[in-house]
mmCIF file of C-alpha atoms in Angstrom:
data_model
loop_
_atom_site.group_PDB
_atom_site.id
_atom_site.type_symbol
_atom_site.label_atom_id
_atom_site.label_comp_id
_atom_site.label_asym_id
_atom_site.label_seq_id
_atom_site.Cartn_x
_atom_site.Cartn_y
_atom_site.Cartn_z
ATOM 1 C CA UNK A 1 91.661 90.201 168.172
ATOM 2 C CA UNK A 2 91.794 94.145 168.427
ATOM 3 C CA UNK A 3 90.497 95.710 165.178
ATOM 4 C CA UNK A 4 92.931 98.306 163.776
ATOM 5 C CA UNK A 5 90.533 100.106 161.235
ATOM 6 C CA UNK A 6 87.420 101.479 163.702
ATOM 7 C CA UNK A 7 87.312 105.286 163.293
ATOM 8 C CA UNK A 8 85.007 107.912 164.458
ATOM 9 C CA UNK A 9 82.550 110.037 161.927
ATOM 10 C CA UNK A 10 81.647 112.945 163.118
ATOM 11 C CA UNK A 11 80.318 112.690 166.543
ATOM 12 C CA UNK A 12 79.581 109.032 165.742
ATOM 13 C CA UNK A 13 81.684 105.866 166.878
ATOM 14 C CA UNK A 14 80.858 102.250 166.260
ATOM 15 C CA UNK A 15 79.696 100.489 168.817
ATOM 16 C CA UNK A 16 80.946 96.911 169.221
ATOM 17 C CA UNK A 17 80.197 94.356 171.707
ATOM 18 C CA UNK A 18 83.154 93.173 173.733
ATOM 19 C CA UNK A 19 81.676 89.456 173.127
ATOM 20 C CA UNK A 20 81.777 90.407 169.164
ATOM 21 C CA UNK A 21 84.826 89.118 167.129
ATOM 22 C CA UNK A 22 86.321 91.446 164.656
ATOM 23 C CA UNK A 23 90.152 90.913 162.557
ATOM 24 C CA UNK A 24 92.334 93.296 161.869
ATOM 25 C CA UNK A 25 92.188 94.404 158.619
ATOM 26 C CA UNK A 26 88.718 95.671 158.609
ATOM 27 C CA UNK A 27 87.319 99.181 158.773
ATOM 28 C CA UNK A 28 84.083 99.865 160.684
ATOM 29 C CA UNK A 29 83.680 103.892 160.136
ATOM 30 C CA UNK A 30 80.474 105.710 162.045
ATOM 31 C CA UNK A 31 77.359 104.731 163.472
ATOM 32 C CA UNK A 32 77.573 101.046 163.112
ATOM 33 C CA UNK A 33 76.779 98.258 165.872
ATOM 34 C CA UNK A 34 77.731 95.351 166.056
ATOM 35 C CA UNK A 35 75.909 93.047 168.511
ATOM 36 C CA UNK A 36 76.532 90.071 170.900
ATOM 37 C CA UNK A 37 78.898 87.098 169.290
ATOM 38 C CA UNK A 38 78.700 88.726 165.700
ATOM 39 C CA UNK A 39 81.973 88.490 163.989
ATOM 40 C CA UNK A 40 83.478 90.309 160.944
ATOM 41 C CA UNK A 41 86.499 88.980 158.802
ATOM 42 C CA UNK A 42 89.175 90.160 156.718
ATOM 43 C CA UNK A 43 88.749 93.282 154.065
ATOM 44 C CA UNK A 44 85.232 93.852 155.095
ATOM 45 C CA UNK A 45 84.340 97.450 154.894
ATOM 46 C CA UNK A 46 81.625 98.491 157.191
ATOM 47 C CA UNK A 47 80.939 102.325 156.425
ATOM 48 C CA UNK A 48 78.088 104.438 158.678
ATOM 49 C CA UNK A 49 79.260 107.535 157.566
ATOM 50 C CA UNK A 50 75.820 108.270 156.227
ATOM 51 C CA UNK A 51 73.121 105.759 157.599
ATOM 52 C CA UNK A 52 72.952 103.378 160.441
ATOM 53 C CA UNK A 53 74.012 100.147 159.846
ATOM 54 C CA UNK A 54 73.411 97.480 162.461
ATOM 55 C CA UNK A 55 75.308 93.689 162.517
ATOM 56 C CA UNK A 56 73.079 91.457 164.600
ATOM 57 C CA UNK A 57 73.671 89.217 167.249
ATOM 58 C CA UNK A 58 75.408 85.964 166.391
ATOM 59 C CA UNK A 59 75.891 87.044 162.575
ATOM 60 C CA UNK A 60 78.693 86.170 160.663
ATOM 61 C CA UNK A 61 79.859 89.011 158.027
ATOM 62 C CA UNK A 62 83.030 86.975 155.934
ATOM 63 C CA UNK A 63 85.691 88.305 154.214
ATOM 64 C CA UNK A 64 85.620 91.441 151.881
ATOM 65 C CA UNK A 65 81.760 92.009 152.471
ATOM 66 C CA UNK A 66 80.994 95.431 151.574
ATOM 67 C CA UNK A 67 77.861 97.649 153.811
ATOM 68 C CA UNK A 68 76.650 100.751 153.094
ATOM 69 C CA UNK A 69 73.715 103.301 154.049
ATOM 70 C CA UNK A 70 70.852 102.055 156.229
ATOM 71 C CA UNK A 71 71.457 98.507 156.751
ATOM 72 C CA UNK A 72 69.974 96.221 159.424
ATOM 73 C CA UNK A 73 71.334 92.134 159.687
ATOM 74 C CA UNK A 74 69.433 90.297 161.765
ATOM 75 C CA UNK A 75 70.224 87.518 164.458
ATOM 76 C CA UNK A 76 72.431 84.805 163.210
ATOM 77 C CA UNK A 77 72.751 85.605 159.451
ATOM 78 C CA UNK A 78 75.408 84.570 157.357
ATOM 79 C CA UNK A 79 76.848 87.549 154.921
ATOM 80 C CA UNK A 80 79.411 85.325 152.071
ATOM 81 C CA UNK A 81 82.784 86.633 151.024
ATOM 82 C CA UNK A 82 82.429 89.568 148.280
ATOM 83 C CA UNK A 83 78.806 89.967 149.547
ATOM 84 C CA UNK A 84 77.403 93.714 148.966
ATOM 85 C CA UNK A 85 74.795 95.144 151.355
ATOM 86 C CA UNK A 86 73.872 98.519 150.292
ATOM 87 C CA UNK A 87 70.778 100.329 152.075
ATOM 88 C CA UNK A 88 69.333 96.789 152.697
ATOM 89 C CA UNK A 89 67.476 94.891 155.475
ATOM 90 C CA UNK A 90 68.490 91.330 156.410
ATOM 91 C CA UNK A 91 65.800 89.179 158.377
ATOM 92 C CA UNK A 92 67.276 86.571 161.068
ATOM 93 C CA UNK A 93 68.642 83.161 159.796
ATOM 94 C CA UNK A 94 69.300 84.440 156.092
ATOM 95 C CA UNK A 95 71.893 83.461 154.229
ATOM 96 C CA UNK A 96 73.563 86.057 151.611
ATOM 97 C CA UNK A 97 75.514 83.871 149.317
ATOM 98 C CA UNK A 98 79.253 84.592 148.149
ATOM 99 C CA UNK A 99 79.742 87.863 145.639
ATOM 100 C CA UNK A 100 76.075 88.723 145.969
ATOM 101 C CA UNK A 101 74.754 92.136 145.545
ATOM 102 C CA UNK A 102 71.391 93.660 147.365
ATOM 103 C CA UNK A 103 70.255 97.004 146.707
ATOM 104 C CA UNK A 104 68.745 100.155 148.543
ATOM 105 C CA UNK A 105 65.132 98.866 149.794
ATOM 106 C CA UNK A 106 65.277 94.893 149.650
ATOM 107 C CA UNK A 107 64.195 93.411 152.032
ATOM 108 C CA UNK A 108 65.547 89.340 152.645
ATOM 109 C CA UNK A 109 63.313 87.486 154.786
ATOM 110 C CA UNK A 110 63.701 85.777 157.330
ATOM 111 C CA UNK A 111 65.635 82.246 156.861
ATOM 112 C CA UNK A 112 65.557 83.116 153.373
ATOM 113 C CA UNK A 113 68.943 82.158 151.157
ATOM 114 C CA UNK A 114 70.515 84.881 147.963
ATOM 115 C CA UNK A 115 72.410 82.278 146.174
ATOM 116 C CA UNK A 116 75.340 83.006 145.166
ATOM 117 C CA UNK A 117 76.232 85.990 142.270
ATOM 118 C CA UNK A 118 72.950 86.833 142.834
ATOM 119 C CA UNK A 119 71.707 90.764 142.281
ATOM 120 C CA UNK A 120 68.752 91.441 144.528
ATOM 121 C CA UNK A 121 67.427 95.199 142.734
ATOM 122 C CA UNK A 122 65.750 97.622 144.597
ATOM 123 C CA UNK A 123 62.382 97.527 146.857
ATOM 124 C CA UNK A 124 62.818 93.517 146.258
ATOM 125 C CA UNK A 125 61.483 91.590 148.666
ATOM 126 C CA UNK A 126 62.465 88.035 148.931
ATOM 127 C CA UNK A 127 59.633 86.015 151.087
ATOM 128 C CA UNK A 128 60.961 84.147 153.990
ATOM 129 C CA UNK A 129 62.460 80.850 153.752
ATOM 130 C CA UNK A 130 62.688 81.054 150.166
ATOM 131 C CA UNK A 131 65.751 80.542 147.498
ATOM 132 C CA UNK A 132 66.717 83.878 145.526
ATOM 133 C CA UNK A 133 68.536 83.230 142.070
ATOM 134 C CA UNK A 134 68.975 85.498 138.917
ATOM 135 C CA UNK A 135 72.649 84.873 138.840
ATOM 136 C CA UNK A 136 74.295 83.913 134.940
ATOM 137 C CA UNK A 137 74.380 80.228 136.770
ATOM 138 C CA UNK A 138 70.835 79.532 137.154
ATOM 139 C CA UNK A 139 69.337 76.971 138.634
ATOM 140 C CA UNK A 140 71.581 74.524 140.301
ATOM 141 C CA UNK A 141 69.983 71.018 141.751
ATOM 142 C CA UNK A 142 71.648 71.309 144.740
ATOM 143 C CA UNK A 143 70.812 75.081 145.663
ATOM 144 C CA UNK A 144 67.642 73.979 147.790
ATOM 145 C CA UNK A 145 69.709 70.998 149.930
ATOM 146 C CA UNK A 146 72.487 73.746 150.463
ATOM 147 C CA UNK A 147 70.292 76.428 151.370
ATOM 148 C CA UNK A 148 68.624 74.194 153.819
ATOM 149 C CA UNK A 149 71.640 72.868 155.307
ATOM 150 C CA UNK A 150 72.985 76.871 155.577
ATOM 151 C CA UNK A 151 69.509 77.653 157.655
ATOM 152 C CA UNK A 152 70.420 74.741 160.248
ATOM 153 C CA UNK A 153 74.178 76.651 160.794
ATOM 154 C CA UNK A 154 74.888 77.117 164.068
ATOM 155 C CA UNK A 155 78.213 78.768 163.662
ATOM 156 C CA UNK A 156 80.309 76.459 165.711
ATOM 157 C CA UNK A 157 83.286 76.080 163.072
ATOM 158 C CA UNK A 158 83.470 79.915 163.305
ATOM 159 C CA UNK A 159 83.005 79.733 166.900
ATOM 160 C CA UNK A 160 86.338 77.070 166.684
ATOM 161 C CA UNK A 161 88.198 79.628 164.301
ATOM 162 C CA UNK A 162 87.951 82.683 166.814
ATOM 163 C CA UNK A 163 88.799 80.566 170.010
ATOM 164 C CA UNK A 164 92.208 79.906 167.702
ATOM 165 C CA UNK A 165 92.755 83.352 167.102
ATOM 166 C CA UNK A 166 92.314 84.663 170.343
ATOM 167 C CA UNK A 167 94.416 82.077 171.957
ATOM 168 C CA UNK A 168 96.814 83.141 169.217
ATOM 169 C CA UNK A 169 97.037 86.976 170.235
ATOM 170 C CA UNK A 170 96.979 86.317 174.091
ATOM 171 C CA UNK A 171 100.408 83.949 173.387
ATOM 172 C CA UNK A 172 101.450 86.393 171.067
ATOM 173 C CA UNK A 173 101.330 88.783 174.133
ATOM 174 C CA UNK A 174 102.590 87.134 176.693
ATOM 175 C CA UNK A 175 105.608 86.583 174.646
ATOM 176 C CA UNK A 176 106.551 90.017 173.454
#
């Protein structure tokens, strides 16, 4: 699918990799980059207008996510829907649960998982392969099974999903 909202900043254009998969619907302003087989959903707002922000290879960034100043997502990392990355590094293999916020200077390690409604505050670090919860839910039994199941994604419903669309908008094509 052709992304209608990439746009320029300044001398700066985002950078996408033909192999990357990114709806309409989403805006990508500035020095962004998205790498290799990374794909980015509906409503997400990717805005370099002041830092960097890099999406890395294989990651998945869903619906409405939200990135901001210098942010770097490692190799295969799933970003939920309503997720908000602002000045923020992402190790490869973490998982950023659904309407999570993390703040200017965390750090998420590698394989690590933010559970969901989570706030991770400034200069946090959260060690690799670990669970992350502060959210008003606490501490659900399951979090540790789901978080380990989440590490072992390898994407390939995704991968199904954007096969589907593309076949979509090449029919779509040859019919108009």
């Amino acid at each position: 699918m052709r992304p209608d909202g990439v746009f320029p900043y300044g001398r700066h254009r985002p950078r996408i990799h033909s192999t990357a998969f990114v709806t309409p619907g989403t805006y990508i302003i500035g020095r962004v980059t998205i790498k290799r087989d990374a794909s980015v959903w509906f409503g997400a707002v990717l805005r370099g207008d002041a830092q960097p922000i890099v999406i890395g290879e294989g990651s998945l960034v869903e619906d409405n996510v939200v990135v901001h100043g210098r942010v770097v997502v490692g190799r295969r990392c799933v970003i939920g829907h309503g997720v908000i990355l602002h000045g923020c590094s992402v190790a490869a293999g973490a998982v950023i649960g659904a309407n999570a916020v993390v703040f200017d200077g965390a750090r998420i390690g590698a394989g690590a998982l933010v559970a969901a409604g989570s706030v991770v505050y400034p200069k946090t670090r959260v060690p690799p392969r670990t669970v992350f919860r502060n959210s008003a839910g606490g501490n659900h039994p399951v979090l540790e099974a789901i978080g380990n199941r989440l590490r072992r994604w390898d994407g390939a419903a995704y991968r199904r999903l954007i096969r589907t669309y593309r076949k979509t908008e090449a029919a779509g094509r040859r019919q108009r």
